[in-house]
Each structure stands twice: as structure tokens, then as C-alpha cells.
Coordinates of C-alpha atoms and ligand atoms in Angstrom, one line a residue:
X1 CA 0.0 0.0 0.0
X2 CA 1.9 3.2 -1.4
X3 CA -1.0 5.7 -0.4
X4 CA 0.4 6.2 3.2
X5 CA 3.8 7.9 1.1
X6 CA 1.8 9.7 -1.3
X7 CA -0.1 11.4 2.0
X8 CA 2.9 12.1 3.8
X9 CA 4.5 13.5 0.9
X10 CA 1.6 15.6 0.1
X11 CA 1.1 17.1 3.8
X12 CA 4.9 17.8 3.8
X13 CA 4.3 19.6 0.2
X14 CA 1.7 21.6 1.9
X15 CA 3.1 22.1 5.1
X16 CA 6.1 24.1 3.4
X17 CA 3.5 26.0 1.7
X18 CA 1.8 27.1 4.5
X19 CA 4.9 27.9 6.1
X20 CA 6.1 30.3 2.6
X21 CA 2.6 31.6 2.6
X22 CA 2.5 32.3 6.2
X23 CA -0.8 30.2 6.5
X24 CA -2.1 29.1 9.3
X25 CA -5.0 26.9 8.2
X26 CA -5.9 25.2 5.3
X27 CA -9.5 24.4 5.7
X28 CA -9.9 21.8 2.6
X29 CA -7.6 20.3 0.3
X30 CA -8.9 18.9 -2.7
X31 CA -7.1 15.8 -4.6
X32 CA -7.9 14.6 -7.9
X33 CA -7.3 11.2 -8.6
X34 CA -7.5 9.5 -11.7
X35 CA -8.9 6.4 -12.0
X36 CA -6.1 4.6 -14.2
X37 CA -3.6 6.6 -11.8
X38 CA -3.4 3.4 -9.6
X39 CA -4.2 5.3 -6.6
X40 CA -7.5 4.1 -4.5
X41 CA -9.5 7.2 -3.0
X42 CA -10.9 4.5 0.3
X43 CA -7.1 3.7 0.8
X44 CA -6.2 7.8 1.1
X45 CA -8.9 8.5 2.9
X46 CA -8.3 5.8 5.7
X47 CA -4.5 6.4 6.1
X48 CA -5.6 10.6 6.2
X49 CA -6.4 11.0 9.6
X50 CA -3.4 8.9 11.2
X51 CA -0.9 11.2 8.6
X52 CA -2.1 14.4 9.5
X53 CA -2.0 14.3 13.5
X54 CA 0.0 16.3 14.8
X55 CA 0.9 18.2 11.5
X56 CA -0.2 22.1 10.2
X57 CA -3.3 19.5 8.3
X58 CA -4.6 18.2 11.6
X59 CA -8.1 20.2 10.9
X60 CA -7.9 20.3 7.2
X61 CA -10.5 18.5 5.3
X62 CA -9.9 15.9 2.7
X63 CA -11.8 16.2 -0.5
X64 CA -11.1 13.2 -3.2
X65 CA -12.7 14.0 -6.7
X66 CA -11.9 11.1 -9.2
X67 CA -10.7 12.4 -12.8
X68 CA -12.3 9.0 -15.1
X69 CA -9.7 7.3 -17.6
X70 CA -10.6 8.1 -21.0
X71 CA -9.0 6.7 -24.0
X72 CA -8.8 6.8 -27.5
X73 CA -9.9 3.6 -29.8
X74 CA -6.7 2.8 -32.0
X75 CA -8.9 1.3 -34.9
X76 CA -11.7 4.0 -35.3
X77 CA -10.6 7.2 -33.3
X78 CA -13.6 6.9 -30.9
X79 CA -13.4 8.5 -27.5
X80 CA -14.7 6.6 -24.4
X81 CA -14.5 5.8 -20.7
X82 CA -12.2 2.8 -20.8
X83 CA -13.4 2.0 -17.3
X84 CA -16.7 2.0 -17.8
X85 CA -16.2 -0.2 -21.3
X86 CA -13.4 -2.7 -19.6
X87 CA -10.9 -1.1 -21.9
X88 CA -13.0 -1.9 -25.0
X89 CA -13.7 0.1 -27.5
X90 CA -17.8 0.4 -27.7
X91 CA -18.1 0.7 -31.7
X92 CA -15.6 -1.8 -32.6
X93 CA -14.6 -3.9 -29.7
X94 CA -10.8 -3.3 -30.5
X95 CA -8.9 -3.6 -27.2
X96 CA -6.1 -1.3 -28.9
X97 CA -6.4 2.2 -27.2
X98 CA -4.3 5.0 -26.2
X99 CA -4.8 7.0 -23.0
X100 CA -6.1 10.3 -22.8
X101 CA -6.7 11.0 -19.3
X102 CA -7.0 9.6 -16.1
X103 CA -3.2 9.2 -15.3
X104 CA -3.1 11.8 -12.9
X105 CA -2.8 12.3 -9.2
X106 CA -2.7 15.8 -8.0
X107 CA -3.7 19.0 -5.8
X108 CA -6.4 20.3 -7.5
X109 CA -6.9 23.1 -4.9
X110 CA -7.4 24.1 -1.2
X111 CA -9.0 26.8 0.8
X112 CA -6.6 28.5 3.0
X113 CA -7.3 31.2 5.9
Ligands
ZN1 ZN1 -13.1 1.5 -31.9

């Protein structure tokens, strides 16, 4: 389970932020995870609250917003949700696609105080 690292990695990201920014709260941070990006949202959000304690995040609010994996059909161009179609294209069935999106894992925004 690498989701414990990516949340201390992120907090520490923030908590020099904060510290640059001469915040003193973050009230929500906001995480966009794509779902090809191999990251599971239930896994962040139970190792959150043991990361945080005792950090500058210890009140901040975790928001997870899932980015869907889209890809592009290599035989007929089509654009679809390749979770949704098990990596298949709908028109043709060809299981030849490139990604478009859905990769990513990132800090979408936060409100600070
Ligand atoms: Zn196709």
C-alpha cells in the first residue's frame, strides 16, 4: 500500500507551503485522482487521519474527486470511458487504445485562511 507515502508527501508539500505563505490553516484540500492513476481514494482517505496528527493539516478536510480514464480507440478514433467499457472500444470492440486521461494524481486546490 503506497498511499500512506503519497499522503505524507503531500502534507509535507503543503506544510512548506503554508509555512512560505505564512498560512495558518488550510480548511480543505482537494485531490484529484485519476482512476487509471493506480491510486485508490478508500485507501487515502483511511490512512488521512493517522498522517495528519500532529501536523499544520490536523483540521484540514480531505476532499477526493476522481478524474475517469478516458481513452482513445486505435482502430476508429472513438473516444470513451475505458473503465466503464473494460478497456473496450464500444463501436468496434478493439482492445487497442491510447490513454487520454486519467493518469493523474494531483492538488487540484485548497481553501486556505
Ligand atoms: Zn473502436
Amino acid at each position: 500500500m503506497h498511499e500512506l507515502g503519497i499522503v505524507i508527501n503531500i502534507i509535507k508539500q503543503m506544510e512548506d507551503y503554508m509555512k512560505q505563505n505564512n498560512l495558518t490553516k488550510i480548511e480543505k484540500l482537494v485531490l484529484e485522482v485519476g482512476q487509471l492513476s493506480e491510486v485508490y481514494p478508500k485507501y487515502l482517505m483511511d490512512v488521512y487521519p493517522l498522517a495528519v496528527e500532529n501536523t499544520l493539516l490536523a483540521k484540514t478536510e480531505l476532499v477526493i474527486e476522481t478524474a475517469p480514464g478516458i481513452g482513445r480507440c486505435k482502430s476508429c478514433d472513438f473516444v470513451y470511458n475505458l473503465v466503464e467499457n473494460d478497456n473496450t472500444c464500444p463501436l468496434c470492440s478493439a482492445k487497442e487504445f491510447s490513454v487520454i486521461s486519467g493518469r493523474d494524481f494531483l492538488i487540484k486546490e485548497l481553501h486556505a485562511y
